[in-house]
XYZ file of C-alpha atoms in Angstrom:
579
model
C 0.000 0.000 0.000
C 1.447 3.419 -1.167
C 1.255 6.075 0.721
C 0.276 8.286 -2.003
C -3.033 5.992 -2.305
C -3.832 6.696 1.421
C -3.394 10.673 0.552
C -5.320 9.843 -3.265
C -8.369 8.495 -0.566
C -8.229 11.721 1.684
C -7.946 14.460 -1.647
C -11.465 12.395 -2.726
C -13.727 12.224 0.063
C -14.855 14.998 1.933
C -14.683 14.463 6.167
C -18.025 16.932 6.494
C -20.306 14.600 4.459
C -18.471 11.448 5.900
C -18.749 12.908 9.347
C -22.253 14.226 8.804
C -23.411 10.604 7.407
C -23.050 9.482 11.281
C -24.117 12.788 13.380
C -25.843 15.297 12.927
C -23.585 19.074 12.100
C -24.372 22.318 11.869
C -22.747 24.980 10.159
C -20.469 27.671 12.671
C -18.357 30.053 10.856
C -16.665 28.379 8.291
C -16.774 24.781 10.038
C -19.339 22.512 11.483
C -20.535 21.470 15.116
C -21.848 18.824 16.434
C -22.499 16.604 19.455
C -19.086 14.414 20.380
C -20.080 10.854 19.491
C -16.998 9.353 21.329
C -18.563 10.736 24.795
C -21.715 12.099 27.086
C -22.067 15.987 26.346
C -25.427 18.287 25.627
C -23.304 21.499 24.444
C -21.834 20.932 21.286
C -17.852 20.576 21.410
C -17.420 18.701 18.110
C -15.331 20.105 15.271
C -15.056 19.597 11.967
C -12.744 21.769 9.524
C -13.313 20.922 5.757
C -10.077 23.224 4.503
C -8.162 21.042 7.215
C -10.191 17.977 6.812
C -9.806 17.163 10.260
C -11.988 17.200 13.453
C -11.550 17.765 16.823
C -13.293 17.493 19.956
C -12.769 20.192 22.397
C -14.246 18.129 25.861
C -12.485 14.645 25.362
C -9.540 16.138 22.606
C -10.062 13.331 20.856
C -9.021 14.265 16.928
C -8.119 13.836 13.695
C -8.440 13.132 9.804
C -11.226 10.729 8.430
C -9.464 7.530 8.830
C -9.003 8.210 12.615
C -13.060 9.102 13.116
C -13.936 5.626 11.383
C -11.943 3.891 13.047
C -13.326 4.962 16.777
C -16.407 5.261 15.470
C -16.843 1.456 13.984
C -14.203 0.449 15.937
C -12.429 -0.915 13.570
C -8.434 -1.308 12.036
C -7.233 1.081 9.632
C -6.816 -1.384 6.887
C -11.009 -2.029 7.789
C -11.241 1.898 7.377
C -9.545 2.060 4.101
C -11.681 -0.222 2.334
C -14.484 1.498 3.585
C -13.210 5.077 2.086
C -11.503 3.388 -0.930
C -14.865 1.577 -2.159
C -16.505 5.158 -0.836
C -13.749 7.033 -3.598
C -14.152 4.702 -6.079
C -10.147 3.673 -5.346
C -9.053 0.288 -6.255
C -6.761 -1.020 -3.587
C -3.229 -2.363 -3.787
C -3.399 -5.020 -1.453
C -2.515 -4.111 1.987
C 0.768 -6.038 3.544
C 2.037 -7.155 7.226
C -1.658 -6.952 8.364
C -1.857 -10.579 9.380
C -5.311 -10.501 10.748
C -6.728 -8.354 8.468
C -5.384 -10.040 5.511
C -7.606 -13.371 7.557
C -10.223 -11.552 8.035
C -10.749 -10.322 4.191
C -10.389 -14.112 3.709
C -12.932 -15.043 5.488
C -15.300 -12.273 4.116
C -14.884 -13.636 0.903
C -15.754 -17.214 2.061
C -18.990 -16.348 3.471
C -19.915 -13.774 0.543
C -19.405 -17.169 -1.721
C -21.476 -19.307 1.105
C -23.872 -17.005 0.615
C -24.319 -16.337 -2.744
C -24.124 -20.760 -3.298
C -26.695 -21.121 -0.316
C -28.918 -18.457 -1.899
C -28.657 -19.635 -5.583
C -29.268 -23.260 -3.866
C -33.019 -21.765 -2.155
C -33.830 -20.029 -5.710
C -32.845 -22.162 -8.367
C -31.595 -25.621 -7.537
C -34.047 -28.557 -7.492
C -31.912 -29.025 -3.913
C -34.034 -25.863 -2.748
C -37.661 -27.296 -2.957
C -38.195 -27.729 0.228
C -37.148 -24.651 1.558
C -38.683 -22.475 -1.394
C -42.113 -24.822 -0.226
C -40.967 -23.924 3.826
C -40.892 -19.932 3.143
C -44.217 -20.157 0.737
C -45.818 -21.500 3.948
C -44.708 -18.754 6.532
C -45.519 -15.994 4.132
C -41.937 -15.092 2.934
C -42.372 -13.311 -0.511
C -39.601 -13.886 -3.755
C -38.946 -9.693 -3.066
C -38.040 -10.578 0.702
C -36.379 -13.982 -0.520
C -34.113 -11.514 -2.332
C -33.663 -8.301 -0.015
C -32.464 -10.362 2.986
C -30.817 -12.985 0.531
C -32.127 -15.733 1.979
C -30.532 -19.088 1.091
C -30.634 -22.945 1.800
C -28.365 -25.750 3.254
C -29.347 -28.944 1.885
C -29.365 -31.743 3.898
C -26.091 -33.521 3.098
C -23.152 -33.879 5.087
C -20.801 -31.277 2.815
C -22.301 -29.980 -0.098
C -20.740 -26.859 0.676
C -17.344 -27.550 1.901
C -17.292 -29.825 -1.785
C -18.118 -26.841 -3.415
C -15.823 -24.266 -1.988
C -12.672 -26.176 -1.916
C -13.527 -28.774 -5.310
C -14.230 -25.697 -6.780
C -13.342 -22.583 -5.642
C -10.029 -23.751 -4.378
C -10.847 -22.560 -0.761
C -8.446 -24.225 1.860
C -10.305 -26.627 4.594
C -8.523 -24.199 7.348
C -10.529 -20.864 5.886
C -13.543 -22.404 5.780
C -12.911 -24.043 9.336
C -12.357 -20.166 11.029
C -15.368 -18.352 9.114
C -17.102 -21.901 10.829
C -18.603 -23.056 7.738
C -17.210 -26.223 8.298
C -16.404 -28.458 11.592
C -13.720 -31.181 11.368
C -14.106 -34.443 12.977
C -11.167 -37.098 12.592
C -9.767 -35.931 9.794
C -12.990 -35.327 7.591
C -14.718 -31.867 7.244
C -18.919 -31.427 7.886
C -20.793 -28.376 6.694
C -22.101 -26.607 9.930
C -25.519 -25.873 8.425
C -27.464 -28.604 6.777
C -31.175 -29.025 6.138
C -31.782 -25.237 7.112
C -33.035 -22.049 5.694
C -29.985 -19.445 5.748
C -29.604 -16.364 7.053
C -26.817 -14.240 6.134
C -25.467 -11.969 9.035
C -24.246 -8.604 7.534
C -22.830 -5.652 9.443
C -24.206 -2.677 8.176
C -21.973 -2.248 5.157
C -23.464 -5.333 3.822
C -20.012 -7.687 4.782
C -21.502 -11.117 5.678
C -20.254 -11.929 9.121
C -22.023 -15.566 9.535
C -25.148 -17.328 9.432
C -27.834 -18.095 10.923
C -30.107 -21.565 10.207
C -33.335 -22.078 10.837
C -34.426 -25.878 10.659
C -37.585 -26.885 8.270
C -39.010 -29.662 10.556
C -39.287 -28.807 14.118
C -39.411 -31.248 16.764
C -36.572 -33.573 18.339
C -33.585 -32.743 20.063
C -32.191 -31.004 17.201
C -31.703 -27.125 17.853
C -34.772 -25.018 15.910
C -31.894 -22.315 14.997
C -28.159 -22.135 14.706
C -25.273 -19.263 14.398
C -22.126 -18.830 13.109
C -19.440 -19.775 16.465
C -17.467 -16.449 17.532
C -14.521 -15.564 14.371
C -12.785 -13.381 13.583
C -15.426 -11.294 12.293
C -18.751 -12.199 13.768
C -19.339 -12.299 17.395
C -22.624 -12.696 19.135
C -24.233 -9.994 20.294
C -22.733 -7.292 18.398
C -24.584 -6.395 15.403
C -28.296 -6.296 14.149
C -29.555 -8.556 12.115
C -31.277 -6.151 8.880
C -29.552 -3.042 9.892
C -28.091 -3.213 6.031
C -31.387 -3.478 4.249
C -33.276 -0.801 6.490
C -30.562 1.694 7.663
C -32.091 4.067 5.673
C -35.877 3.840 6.664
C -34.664 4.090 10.693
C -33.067 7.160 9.452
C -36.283 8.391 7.650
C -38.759 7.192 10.216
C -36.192 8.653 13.160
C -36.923 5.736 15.524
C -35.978 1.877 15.311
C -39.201 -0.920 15.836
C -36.924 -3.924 17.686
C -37.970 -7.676 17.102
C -35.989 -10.655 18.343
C -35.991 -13.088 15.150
C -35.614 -13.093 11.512
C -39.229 -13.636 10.893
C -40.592 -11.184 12.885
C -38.374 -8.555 10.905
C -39.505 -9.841 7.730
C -43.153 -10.505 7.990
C -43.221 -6.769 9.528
C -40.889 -5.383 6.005
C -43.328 -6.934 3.831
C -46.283 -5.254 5.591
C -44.960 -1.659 5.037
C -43.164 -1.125 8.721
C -39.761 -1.536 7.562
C -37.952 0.764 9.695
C -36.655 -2.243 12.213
C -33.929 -4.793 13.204
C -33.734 -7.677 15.227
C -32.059 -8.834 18.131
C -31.914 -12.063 17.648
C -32.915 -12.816 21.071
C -34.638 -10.776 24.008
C -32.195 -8.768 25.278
C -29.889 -5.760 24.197
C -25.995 -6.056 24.626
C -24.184 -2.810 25.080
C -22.474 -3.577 21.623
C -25.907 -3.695 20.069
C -27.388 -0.675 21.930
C -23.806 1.374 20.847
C -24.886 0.145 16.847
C -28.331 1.305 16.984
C -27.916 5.002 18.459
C -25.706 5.423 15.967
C -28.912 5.630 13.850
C -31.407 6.663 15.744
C -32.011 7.784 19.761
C -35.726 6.191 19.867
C -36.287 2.299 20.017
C -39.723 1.080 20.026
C -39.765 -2.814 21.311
C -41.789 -5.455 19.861
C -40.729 -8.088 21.563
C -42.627 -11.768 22.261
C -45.767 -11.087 24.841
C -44.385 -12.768 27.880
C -40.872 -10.316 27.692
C -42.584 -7.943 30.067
C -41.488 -10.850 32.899
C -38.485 -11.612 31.332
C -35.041 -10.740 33.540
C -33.254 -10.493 30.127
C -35.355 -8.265 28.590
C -35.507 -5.850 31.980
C -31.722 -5.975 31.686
C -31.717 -4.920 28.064
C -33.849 -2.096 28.985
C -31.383 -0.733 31.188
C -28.691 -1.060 28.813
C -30.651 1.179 26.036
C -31.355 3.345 28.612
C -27.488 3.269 29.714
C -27.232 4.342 25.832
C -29.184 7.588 26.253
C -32.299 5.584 24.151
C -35.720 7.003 24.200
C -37.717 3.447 24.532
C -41.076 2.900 24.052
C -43.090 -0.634 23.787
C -45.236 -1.792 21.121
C -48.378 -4.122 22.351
C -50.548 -6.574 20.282
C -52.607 -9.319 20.994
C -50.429 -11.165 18.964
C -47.549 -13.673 20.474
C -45.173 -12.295 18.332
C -44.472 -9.537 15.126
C -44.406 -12.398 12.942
C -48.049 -13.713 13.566
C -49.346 -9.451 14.212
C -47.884 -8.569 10.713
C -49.379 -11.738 8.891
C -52.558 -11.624 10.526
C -53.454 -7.567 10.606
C -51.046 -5.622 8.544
C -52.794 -2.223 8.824
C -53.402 -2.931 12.985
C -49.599 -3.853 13.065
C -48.972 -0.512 11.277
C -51.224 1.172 14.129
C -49.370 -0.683 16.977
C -46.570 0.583 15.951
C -47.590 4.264 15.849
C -49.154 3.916 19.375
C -46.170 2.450 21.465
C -46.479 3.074 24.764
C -43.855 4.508 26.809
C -41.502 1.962 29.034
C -42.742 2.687 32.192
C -46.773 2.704 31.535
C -46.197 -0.673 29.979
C -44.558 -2.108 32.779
C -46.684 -0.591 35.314
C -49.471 -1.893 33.233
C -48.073 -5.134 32.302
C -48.189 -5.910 36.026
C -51.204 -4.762 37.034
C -52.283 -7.181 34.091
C -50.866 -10.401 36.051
C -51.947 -9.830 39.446
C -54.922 -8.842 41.600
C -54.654 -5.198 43.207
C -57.813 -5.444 44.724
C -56.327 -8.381 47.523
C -53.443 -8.240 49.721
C -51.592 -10.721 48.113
C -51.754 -9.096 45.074
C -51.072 -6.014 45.902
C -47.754 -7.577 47.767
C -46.720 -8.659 44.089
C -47.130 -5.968 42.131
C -44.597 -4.093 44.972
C -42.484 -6.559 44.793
C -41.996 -6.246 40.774
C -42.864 -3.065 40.332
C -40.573 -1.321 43.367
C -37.331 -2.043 41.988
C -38.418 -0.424 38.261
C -39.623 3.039 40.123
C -36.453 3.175 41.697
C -34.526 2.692 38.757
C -35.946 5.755 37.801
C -33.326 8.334 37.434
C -36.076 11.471 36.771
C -37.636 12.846 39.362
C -40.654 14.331 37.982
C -41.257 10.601 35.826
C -40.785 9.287 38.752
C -43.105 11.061 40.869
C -45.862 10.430 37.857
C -45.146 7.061 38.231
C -45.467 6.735 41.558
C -48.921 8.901 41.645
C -50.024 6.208 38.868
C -49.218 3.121 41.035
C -50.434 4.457 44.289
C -54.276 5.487 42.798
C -54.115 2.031 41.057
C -53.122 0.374 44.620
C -55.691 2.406 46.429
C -52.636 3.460 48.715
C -50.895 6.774 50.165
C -47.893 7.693 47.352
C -45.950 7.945 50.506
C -46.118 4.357 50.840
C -45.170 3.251 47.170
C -42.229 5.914 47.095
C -40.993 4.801 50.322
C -40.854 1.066 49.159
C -39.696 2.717 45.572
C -36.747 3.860 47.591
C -35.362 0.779 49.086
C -34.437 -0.055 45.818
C -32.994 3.209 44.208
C -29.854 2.451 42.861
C -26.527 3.462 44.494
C -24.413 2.990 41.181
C -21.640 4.796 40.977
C -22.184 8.010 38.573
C -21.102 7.181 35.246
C -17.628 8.430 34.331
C -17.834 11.777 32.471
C -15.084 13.780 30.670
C -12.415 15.730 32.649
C -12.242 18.528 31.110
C -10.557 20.405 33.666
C -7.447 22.046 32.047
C -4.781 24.245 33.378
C -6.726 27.708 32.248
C -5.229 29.747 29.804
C -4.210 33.302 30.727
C -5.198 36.354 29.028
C -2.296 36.982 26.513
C -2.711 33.152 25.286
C -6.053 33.324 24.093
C -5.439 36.407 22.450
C -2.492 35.264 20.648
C -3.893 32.429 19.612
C -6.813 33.713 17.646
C -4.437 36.645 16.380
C -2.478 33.744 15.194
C -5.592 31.928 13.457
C -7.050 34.909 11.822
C -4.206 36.437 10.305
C -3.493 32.694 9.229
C -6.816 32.900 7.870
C -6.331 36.334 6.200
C -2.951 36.340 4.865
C -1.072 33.117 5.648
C 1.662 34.513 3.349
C 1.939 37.917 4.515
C 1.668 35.911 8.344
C 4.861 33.724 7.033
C 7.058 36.335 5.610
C 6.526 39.243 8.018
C 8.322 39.960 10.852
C 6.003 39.961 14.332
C 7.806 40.388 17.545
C 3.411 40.429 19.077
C 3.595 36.868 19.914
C 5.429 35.969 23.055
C 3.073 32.878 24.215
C 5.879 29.393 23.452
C 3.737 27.535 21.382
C 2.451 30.436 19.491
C 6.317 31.451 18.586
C 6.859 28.159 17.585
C 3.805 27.522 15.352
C 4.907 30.766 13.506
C 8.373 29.460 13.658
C 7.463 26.129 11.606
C 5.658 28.576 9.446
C 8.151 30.283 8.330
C 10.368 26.998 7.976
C 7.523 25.762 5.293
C 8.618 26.025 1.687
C 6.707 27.452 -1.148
C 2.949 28.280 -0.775
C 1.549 27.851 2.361
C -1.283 25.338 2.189
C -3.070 24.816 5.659
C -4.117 21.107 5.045
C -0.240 20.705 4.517
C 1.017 22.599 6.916
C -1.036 21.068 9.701
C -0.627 17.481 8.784
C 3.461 18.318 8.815
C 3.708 19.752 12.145
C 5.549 18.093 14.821
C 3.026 15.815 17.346
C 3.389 18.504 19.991
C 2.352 21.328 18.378
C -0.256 19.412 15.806
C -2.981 19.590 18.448
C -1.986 23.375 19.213
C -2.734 24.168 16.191
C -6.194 22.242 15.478
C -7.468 23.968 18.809
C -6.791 27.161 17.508
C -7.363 27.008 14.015
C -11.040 25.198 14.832
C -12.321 27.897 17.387
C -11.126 30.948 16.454
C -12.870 29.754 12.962
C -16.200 29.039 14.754
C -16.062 32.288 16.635
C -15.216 34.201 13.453
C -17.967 36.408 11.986
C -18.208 39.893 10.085
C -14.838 42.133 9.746
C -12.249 39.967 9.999
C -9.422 42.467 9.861
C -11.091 45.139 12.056
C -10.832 41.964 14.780
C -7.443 41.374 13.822
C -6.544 45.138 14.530
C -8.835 44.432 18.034
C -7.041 42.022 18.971
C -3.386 43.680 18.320
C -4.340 46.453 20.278
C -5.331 43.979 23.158
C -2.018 42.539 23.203
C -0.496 45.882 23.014
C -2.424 47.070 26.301
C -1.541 44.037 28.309
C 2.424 44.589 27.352
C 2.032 48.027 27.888
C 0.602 47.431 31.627
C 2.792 45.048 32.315
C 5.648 47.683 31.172
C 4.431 49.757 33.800
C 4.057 47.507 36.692
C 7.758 46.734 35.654
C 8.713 50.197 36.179
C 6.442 51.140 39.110
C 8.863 47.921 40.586
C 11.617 49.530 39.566
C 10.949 52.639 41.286
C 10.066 51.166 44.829
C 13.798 49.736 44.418
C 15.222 52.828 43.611
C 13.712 54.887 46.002
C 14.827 52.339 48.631
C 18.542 53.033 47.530
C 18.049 56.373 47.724
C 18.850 56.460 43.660
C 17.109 59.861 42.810
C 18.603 60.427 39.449
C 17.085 56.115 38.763
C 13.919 57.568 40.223
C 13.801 60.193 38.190
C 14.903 58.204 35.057
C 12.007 55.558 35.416
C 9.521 58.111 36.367
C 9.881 59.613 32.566
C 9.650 56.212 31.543
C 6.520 55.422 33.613
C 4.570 58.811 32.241
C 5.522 57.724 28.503
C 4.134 54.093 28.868
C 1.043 55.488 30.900
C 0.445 58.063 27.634
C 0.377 55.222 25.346
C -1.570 53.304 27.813
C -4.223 55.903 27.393
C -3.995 55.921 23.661
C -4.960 52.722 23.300
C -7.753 52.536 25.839
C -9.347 55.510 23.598
């Protein structure tokens, strides 16, 4: 990999629209703001320069170019984050070397892109693929959805596949053994998935991670669904199974409907709510709730009917709300989104709209399964619904809550706060940002947006002049490596070249005195000399006022007298530039 193909990447794609593709920015001055994605903040911090094609974020510093923002914010290798930006460019790669695992991992990507491409030509054109073209007929799956979600089937043989990909496609045993197509056993190779419908598991690109099959004949001890194990590039629990096909209708819809399975996400696409992903199971991980709020801030669950009682589910709820998620519940008299959407499309549709919000379905989910109007009853529903009031951070939900539970109860509120109490949580508060920062003094900040503006004005004029203004070290020394740069100065250029500890200097600068910047530029610049000028003029006369109180302690009249003219001069041009 050249590094002129890296820089060829950077010169194509713009960091404000890559940036902006992932949260949202506003325009300030000549840059854009936004909320930090990399930590907890409600006052924008988060800058992005398009001349510099960089950002920055001024509560946890975190910055840099467009390679460095994918990669925290997928968390994933730079190698991962070229591919991303070269397919984005329209650059073909040279392929990258001494990336071991990457170099694996592409592998393995291209295995399972070829699994699923045989398993899915297999469901939709291979006499092999009759029964499972008959299976999805009878739940209701549609050729459309067959071919969005690229559905696929495993025969029931013992290796079909593994025949096929290393007979020929020429893939090695050992490949298909870590993307866990295939198992060994003495010596001989099995295909993991047989007599199953096939569910490729994409990340959000579209990159097929694993599988997931569903058997056609339920019953005995054989499992009714099956992953992919843990590799090098799928691991359970950390991605959403759909997200690729309906990324862009969360997006539109701003909110998320959650199901657990595969079904229940596509019986609900092909009735018209397509804005949705599934768990694949009844609980969020943090991975998963991370993935999501990168698209949206409101989830709306549709889970199975009994995951009101489930512990799994209550812990997932925590999580998303961990996450910052708005959550609200979706409630049919269905058992599931796969039997609502088949049955009632329109009434799913309607569901959906009318989600109720977390805690009124709790609350009401339990007065649902016990008696309030008995003691025993009323003895259960405190015992379940306690601990969820005092999970409840605000105090004016809370107090709603409470009012709600207590009139339902027939109690005093007192009473269901004070058992609300007993189980507030004592966690820890959730690490936040130091931002605390030696403070800058006066003469810093000003030389620092001098420096920026008359970069911004006349980065020429700025190089080739002679300015004896700046006396802050860093300052001197950014002006220093100016002047050290050959030819024209180009900001991109001269940034990216700086040394490591000035480099961050400079993007703090450059990025707010740009988004403070606005109407006459130069009369600022001229503001902000005569600023400077004031503080070295006062401290020119505390110097000599010193000086005096010395000299009169010697005795030194002709000193005294010396410093005095001195002192009148400086205080003259002190008032000249106060008026």
């Amino acid at each position: 990999m050249a590094q002129d193909q890296i820089e060829e990447i950077k010169r194509k794609i713009d960091i404000v629209e890559i940036i902006g593709e992932h949260i949202a920015l506003k325009k300030s001055g000549s840059n854009h703001k936004g909320l930090c994605p990399f930590h907890s903040e409600k006052t924008p911090s988060f800058m992005v320069s398009q001349e510099l094609q960089i950002f920055k974020c001024f509560g946890c510093s975190l910055g840099g170019d467009v390679y460095k923002f994918l990669m925290e914010y997928e968390k994933i290798e730079f190698p991962q984050a070229l591919k991303i930006l070269a397919d984005r460019a329209g650059v073909k790669l040279i392929p990258l070397k001494g990336f071991t695992s990457y170099e694996e991992k592409e592998e393995i990507y291209k295995a399972n892109s070829l699994a699923s491409e045989f398993y899915h030509f297999l469901l939709i054109s291979h006499k092999l693929g009759e029964v499972g073209r008959l299976y999805l007929k009878k739940r209701g799956v549609s050729d459309d959805s067959i071919k969005t979600f690229k559905l696929g089937f495993a025969p029931d043989s013992p290796d079909t596949l593994f025949r096929f990909m290393t007979k020929k496609r020429g893939y090695k045993p050992q490949i298909l053994e870590k993307a866990g197509l295939a198992i060994s056993r003495g010596g001989d190779h099995f295909d993991r998935f047989r007599a199953r419908i096939i569910f490729p598991l994409n990340d959000h690109y579209g990159n097929t991670l694993g599988f997931s099959g569903r058997v056609i004949k339920d019953g005995g001890d054989i499992a009714k669904y099956i992953n992919s194990p843990d590799t090098l590039v799928y691991k359970k629990g950390q991605n959403l199974y759909g997200l690729n096909a309906t990324k862009s209708e969360v997006k539109q819809k701003g909110y998320t409907v959650v199901v657990e399975g595969e079904f229940d996400l596509i019986s609900s696409y092909q009735s018209g709510v397509k804005n949705l992903v599934a768990i694949k199971g009844s609980a969020f991980t943090p991975e998963q709730a991370e993935l999501v709020s990168r698209f949206t801030k409101e989830v709306r669950l549709a889970l199975d009917s009994d995951f009101a009682g489930d512990a799994a589910a209550r812990r997932g709820i925590e999580v998303l709300k961990k996450q910052g998620m708005d959550i609200k519940v979706v409630v049919t008299n269905y058992k599931d989104p796969d039997e609502a959407a088949r049955a009632n499309a329109q009434g799913w549709a309607v569901s959906v709209e009318a989600a109720l919000g977390i805690y009124d379905f709790l609350i009401d989910s339990t007065f649902k399964k016990y008696n309030p109007k008995t003691t025993e009853g009323k003895e259960k529903i405190s015992r379940e619904i306690s601990p969820i009031l005092g999970s409840i951070e605000d105090e004016i939900v809370k107090s709603a809550c409470v009012k709600i539970v207590a009139q339902r109860l027939g109690v005093p509120e007192t009473a269901v706060l004070s058992q609300a109490v007993k189980h507030t949580k004592s966690d820890s508060p959730r690490e936040s940002v130091d931002t605390a920062k030696t403070p800058k003094d006066r003469r810093q900040i000003l030389e620092e947006r001098l420096f920026a503006l008359e970069l911004k004005v006349s980065p020429e004029e700025l190089k080739n002049g002679v300015s004896n203004i700046f006396q802050t070290p860093k300052v001197r020394r950014l002006l220093e490596e100016l002047k050290l740069s050959k030819g024209k100065v180009e900001l991109q250029t001269f940034s990216k070249n700086l040394p490591p500890e000035l480099s961050d200097t400079f993007t703090e600068i450059f990025l707010k005195s740009e988004d403070l910047s606005e109407g006459d530029t130069q009369k600022e610049i001229e503001t902000l000399i005569r600023e400077i000028e004031e503080l070295n003029t006062r401290n020119k006369i505390k110097e000599i006022t010193s000086k005096i109180t010395q000299k009169e302690k010697e005795g030194d009249e002709a000193g005294v007298k010396l410093l005095s003219e001195k002192l009148d001069e400086a205080l003259k041009i002190l008032s000249k530039l106060e008026t």
